[in-house]
PDB file of C-alpha atoms in Angstrom:
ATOM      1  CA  UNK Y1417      64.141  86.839  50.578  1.00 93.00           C
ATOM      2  CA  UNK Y1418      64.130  83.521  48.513  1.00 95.00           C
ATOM      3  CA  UNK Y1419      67.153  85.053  47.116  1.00 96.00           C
ATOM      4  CA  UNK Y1420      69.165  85.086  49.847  1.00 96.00           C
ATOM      5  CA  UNK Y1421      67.944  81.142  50.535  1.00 96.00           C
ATOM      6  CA  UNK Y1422      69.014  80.779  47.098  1.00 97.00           C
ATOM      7  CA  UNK Y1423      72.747  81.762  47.446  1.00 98.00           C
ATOM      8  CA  UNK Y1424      72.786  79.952  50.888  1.00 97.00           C
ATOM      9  CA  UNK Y1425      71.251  77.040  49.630  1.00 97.00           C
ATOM     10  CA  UNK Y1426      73.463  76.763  46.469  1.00 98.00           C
ATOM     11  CA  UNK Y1427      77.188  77.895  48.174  1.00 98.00           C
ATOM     12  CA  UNK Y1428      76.625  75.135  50.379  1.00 97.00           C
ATOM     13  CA  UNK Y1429      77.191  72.214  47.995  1.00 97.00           C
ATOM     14  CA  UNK Y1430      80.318  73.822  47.106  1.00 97.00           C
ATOM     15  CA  UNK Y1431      81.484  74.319  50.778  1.00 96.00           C
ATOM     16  CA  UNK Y1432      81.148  77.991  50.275  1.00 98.00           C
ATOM     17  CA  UNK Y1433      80.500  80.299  53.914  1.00 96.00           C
ATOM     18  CA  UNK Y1434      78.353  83.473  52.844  1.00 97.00           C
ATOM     19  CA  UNK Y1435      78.005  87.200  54.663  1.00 96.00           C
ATOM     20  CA  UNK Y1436      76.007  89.354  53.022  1.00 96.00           C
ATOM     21  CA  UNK Y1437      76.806  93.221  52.781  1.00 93.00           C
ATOM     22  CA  UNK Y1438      74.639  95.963  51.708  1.00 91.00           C
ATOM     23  CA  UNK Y1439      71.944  93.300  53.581  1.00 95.00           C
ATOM     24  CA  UNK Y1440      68.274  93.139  54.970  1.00 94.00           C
ATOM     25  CA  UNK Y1441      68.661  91.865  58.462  1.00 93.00           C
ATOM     26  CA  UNK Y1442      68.457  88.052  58.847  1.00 92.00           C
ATOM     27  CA  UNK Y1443      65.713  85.462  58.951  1.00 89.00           C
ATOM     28  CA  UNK Y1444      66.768  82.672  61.203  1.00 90.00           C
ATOM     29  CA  UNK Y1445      69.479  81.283  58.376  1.00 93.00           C
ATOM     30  CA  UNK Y1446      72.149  80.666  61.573  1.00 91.00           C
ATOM     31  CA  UNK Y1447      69.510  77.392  62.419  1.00 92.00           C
ATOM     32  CA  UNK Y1448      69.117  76.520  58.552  1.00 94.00           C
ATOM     33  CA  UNK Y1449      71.879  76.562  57.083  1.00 96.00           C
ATOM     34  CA  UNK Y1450      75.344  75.980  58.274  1.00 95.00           C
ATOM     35  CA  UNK Y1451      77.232  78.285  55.845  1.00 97.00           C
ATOM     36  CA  UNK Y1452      75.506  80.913  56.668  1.00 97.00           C
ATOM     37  CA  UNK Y1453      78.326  83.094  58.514  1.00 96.00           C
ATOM     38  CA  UNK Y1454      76.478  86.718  59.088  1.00 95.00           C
ATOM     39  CA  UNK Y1455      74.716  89.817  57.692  1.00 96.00           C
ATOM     40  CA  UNK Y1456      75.473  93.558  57.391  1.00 95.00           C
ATOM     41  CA  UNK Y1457      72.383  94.763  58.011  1.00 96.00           C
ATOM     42  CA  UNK Y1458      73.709  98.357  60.148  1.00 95.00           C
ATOM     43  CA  UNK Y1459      75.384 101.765  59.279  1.00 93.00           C
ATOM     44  CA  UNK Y1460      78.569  99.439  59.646  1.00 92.00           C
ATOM     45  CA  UNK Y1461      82.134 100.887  60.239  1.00 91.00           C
ATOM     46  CA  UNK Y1462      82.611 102.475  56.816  1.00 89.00           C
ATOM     47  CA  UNK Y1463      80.487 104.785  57.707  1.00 92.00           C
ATOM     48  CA  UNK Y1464      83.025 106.267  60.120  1.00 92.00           C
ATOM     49  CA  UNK Y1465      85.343 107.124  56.894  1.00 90.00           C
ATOM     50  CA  UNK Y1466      82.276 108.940  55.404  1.00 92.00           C
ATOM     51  CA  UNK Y1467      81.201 111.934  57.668  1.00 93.00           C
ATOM     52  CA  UNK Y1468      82.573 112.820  61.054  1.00 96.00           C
ATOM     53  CA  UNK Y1469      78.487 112.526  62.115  1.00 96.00           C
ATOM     54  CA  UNK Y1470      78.935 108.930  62.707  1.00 95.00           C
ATOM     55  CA  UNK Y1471      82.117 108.880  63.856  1.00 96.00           C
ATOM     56  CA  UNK Y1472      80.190 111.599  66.784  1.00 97.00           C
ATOM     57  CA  UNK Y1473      77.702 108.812  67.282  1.00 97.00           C
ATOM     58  CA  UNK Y1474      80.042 105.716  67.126  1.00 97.00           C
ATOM     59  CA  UNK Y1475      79.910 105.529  70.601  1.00 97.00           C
ATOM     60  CA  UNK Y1476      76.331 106.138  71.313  1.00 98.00           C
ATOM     61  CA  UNK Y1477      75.469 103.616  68.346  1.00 97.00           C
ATOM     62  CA  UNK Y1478      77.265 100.668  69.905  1.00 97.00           C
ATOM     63  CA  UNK Y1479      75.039 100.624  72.868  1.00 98.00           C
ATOM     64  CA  UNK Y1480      71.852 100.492  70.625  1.00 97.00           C
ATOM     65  CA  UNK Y1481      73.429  97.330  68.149  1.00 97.00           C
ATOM     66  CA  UNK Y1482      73.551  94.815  71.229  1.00 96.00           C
ATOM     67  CA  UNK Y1483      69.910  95.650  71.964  1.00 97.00           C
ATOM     68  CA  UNK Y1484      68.521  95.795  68.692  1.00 95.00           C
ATOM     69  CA  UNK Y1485      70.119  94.771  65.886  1.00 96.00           C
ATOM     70  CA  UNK Y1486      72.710  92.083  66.974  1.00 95.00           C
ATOM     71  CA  UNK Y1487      69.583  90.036  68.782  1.00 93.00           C
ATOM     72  CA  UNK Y1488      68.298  88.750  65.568  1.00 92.00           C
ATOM     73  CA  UNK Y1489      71.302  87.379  64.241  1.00 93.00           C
ATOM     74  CA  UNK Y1490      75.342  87.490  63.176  1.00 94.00           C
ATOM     75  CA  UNK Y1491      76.011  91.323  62.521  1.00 95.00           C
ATOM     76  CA  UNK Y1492      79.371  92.312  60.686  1.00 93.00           C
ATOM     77  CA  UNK Y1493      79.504  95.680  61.758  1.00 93.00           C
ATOM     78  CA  UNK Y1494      83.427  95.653  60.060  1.00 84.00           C
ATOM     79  CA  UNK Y1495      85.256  95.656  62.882  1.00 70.00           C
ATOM     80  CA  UNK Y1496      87.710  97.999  65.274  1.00 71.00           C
ATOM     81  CA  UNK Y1497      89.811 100.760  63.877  1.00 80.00           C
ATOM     82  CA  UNK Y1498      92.720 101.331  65.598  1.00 89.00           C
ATOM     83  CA  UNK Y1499      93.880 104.739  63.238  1.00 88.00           C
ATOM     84  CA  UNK Y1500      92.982 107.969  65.023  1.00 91.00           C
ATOM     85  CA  UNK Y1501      92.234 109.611  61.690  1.00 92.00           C
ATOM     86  CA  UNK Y1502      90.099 107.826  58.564  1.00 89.00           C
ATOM     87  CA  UNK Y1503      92.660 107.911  55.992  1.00 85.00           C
ATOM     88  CA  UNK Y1504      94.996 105.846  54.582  1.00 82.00           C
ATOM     89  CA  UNK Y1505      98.095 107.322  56.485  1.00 85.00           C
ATOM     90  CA  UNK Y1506      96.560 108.287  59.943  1.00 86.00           C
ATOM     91  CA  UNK Y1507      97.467 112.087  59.002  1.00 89.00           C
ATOM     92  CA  UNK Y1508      96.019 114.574  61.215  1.00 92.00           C
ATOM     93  CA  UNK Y1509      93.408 117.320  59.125  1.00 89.00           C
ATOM     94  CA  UNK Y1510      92.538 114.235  56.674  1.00 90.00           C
ATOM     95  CA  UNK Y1511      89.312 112.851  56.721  1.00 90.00           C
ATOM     96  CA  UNK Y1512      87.094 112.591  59.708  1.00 94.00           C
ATOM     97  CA  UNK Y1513      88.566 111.743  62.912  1.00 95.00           C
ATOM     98  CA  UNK Y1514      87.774 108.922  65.329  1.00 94.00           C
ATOM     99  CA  UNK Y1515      86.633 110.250  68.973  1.00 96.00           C
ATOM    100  CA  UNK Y1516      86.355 106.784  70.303  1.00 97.00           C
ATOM    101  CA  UNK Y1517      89.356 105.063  72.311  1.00 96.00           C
ATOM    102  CA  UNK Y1518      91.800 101.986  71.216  1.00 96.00           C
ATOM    103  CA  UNK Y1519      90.106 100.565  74.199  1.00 97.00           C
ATOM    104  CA  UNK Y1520      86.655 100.855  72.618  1.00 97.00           C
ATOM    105  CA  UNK Y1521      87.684  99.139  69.585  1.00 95.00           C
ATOM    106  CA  UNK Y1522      88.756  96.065  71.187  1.00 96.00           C
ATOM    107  CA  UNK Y1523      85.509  96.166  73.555  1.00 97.00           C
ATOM    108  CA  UNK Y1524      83.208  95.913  70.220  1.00 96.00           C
ATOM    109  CA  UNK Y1525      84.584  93.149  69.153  1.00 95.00           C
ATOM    110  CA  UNK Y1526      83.384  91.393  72.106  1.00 97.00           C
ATOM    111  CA  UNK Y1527      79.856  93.291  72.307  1.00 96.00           C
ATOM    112  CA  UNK Y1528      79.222  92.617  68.746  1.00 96.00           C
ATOM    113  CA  UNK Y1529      78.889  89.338  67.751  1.00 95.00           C
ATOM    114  CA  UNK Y1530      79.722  87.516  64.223  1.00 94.00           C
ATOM    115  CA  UNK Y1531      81.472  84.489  63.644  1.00 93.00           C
ATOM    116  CA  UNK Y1532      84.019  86.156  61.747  1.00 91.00           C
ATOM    117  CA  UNK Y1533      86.008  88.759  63.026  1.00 85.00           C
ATOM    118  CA  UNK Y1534      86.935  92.122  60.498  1.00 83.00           C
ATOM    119  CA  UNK Y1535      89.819  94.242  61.960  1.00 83.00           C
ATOM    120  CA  UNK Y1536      89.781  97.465  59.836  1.00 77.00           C
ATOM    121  CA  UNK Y1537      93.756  97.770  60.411  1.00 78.00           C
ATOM    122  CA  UNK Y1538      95.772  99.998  57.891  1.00 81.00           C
ATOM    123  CA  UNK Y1539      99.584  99.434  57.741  1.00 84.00           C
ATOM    124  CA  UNK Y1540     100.647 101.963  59.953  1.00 85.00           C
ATOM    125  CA  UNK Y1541      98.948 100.517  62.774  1.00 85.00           C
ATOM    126  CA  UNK Y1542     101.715  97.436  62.255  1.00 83.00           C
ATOM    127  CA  UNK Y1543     104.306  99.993  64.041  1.00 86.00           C
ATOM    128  CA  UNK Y1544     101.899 102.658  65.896  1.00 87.00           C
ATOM    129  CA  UNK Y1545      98.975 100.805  67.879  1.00 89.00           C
ATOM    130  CA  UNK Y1546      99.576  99.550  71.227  1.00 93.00           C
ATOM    131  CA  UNK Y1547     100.778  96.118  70.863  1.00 94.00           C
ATOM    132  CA  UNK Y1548      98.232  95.220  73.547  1.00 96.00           C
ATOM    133  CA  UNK Y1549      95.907  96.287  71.067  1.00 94.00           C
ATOM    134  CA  UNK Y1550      97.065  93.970  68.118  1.00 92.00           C
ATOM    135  CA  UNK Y1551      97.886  91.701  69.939  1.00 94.00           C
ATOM    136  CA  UNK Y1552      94.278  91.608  71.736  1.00 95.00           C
ATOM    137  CA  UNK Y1553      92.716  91.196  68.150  1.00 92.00           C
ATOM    138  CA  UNK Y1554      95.147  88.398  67.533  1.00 91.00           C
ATOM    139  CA  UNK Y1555      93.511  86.071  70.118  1.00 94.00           C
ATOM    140  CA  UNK Y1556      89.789  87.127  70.694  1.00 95.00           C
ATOM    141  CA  UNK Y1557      87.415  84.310  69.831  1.00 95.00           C
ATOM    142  CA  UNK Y1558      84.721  84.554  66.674  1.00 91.00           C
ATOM    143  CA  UNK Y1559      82.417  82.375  68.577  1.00 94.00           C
ATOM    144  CA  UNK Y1560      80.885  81.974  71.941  1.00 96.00           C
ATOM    145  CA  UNK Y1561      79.437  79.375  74.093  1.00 97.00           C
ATOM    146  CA  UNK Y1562      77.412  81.848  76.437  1.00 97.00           C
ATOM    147  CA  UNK Y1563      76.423  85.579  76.964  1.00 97.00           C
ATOM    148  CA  UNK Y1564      75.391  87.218  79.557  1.00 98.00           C
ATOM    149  CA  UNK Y1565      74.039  91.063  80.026  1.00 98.00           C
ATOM    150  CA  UNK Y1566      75.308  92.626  82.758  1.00 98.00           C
ATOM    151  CA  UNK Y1567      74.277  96.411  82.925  1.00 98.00           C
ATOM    152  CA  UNK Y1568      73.133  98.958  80.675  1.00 98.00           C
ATOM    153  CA  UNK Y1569      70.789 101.233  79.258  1.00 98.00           C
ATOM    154  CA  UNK Y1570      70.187 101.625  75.030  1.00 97.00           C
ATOM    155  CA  UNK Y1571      71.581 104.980  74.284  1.00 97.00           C
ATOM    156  CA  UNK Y1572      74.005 104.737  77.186  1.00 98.00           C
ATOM    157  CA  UNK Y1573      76.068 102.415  78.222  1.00 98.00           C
ATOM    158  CA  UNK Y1574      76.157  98.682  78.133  1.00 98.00           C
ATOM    159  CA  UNK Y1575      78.133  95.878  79.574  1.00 98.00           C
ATOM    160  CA  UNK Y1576      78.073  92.742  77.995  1.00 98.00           C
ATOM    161  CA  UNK Y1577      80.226  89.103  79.335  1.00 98.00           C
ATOM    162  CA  UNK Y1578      80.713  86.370  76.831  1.00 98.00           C
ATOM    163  CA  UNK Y1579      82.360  82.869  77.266  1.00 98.00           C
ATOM    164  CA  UNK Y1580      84.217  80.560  75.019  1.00 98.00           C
ATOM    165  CA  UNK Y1581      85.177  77.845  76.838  1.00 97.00           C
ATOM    166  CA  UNK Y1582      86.316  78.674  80.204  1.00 96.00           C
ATOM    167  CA  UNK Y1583      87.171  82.097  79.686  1.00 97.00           C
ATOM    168  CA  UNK Y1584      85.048  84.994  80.354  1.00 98.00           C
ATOM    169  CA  UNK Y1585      85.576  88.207  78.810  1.00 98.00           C
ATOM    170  CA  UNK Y1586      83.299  91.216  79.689  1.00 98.00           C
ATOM    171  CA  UNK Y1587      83.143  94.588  77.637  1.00 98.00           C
ATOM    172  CA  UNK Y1588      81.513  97.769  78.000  1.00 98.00           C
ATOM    173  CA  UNK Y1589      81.424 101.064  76.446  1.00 98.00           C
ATOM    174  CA  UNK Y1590      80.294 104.488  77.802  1.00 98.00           C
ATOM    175  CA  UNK Y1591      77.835 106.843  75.292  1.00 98.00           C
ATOM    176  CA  UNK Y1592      77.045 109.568  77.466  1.00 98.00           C
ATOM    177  CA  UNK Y1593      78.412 112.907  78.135  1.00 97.00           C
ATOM    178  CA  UNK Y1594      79.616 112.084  81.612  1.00 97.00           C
ATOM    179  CA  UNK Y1595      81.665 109.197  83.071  1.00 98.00           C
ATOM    180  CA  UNK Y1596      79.650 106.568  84.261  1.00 98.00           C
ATOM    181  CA  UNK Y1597      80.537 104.654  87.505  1.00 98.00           C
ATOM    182  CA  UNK Y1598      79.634 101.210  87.672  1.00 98.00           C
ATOM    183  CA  UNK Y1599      79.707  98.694  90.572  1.00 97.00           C
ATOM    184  CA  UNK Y1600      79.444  95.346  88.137  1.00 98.00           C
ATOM    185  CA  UNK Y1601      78.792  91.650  90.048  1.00 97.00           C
ATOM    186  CA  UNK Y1602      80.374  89.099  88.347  1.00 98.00           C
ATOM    187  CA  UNK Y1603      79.265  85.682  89.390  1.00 97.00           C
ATOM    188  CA  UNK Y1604      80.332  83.363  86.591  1.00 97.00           C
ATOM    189  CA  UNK Y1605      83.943  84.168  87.607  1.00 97.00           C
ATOM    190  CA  UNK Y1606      85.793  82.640  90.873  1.00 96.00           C
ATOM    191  CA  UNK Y1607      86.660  85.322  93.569  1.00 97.00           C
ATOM    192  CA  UNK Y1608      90.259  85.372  93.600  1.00 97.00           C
ATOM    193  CA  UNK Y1609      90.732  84.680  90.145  1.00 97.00           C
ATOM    194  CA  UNK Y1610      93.475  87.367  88.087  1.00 98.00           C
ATOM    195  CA  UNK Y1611      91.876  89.029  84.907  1.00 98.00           C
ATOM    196  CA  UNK Y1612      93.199  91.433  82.024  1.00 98.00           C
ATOM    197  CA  UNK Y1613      91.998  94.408  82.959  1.00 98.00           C
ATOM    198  CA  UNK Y1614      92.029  97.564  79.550  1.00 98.00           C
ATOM    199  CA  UNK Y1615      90.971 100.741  80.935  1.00 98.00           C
ATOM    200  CA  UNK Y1616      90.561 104.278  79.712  1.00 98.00           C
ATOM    201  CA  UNK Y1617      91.747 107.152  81.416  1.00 97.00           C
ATOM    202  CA  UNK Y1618      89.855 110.713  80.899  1.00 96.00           C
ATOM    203  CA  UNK Y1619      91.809 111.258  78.053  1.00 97.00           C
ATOM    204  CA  UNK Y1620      90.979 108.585  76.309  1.00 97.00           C
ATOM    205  CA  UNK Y1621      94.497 106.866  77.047  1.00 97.00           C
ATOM    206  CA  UNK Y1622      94.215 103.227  77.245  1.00 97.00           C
ATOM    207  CA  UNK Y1623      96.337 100.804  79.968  1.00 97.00           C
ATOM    208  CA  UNK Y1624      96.689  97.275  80.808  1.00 98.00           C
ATOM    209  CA  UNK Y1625      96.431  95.973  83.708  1.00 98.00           C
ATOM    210  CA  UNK Y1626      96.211  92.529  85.945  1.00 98.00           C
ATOM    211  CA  UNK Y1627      93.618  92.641  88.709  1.00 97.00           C
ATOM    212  CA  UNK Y1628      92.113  90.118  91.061  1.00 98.00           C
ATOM    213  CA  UNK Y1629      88.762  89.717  91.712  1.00 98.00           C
ATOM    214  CA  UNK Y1630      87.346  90.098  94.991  1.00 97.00           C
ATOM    215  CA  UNK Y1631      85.858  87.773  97.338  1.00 97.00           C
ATOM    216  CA  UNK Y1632      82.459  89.721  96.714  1.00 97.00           C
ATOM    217  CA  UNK Y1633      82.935  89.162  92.344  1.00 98.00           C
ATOM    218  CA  UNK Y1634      82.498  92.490  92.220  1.00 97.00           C
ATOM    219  CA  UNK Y1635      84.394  95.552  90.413  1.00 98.00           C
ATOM    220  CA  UNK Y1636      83.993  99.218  90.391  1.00 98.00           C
ATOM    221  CA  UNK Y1637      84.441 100.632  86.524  1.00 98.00           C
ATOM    222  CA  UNK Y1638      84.788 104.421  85.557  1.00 98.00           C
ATOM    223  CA  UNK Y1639      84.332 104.713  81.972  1.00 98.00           C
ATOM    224  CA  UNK Y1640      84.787 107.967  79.885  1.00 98.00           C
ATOM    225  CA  UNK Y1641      82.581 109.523  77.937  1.00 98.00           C
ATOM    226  CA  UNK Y1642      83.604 107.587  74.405  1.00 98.00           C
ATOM    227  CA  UNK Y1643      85.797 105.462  76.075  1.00 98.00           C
ATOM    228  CA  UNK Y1644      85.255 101.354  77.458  1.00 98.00           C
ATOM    229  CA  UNK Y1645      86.732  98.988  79.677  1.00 98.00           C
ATOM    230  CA  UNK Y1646      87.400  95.360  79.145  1.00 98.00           C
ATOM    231  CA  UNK Y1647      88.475  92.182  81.561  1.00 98.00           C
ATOM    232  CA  UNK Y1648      89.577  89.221  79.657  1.00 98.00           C
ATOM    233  CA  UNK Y1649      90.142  86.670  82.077  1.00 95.00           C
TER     234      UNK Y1649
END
């Protein structure tokens, strides 16, 4: 542990911002010392590349971080893959394959927090993701000036709302073998004011969408089994 104060303490006269991989989870350094950026700390996303296991449980995994692990502190899980397949090409029959949605990956990066953001892109993606995707991971923030839980169960599902400035964006993710319906209230927002709506079909296909909120802040979400919705607003 004095270690890790060590490098912190030391980087910091040279204006050097740390994250430590291959981590214990953190102590606190986000209040004592301002280079301190985030930890590892989790089966992060490279995981996914090694067995199709974890890509099985990426889903189910994402609603335990927010309650467990990402509460103590900065976690750089690695960020949102956007190739179906975990190889360098995106070829089918190569490597283990993702069973989570492009919407998904853009949700985590609001669930999980760290105040810098890892986009595990490979070239391809350049010319086959949805450009809502990339360009979604061109603009969300790395820091936040409020959260809020808003439903959710570990193991589950969760649905989490963040802030950065004045605009709210709220993310959830489904883990369990059936859809879940939601009816979500969502105060901090004006009724009447139009949000970015990314949604997941059955299938797993992602859309975009613009929506309104109602006079009663409230929306009704489906989400897939593996699959998320997310309103930037």
């Amino acid at each position: 542990m004095k270690l890790y104060e060590d490098i912190l303490y030391d980087a910091n006269d040279y204006g050097i911002l740390c994250i430590f991989h291959g981590s214990t989870l953190p102590r606190g350094w986000e209040r004592m010392y301002p280079n301190y950026a985030a930890s590892e700390a989790v089966l992060a996303s490279e995981n996914l590349a090694f067995s199709q296991r974890s890509c099985d449980l990426e889903a189910f995994n994402a609603t335990i971080h927010p309650f467990i692990r990402n509460t103590v502190g900065s976690m750089d899980f690695g960020g949102s893959a956007l190739n179906k397949f975990y190889n360098a090409t995106n070829t089918p029959g190569r490597g283990s394959k993702r069973v989570t949605s492009d919407v998904y990956a853009l949700a985590t990066a609001v669930l999980f927090q760290s105040p810098v953001q890892h986009f595990a892109l490979a070239p391809n993606n350049l010319t086959d993701a949805p450009d809502w995707a990339i360009d979604f991971m061109k603009t969300v923030p790395t820091t936040w000036d409020e959260v809020r839980y808003i439903d959710g169960y570990p193991g589950r599902y969760v649905v989490l709302a963040r802030r950065q400035g004045t605009k709210w964006y709220v993310a959830g993710v489904n883990a369990q073998k059936q859809p879940v319906k939601l009816k979500l209230k969502l105060p901090m927002m004006a009724a009447g004011v139009a949000y970015t709506l990314y949604s997941d079909d059955a299938q797993l296909t992602g859309k975009v969408t613009t929506e309104k909120l109602p006079k009663n802040q409230e929306v009704e979400w489906v989400i897939p089994t593996n699959g998320a919705a997310l309103i930037v607003q």
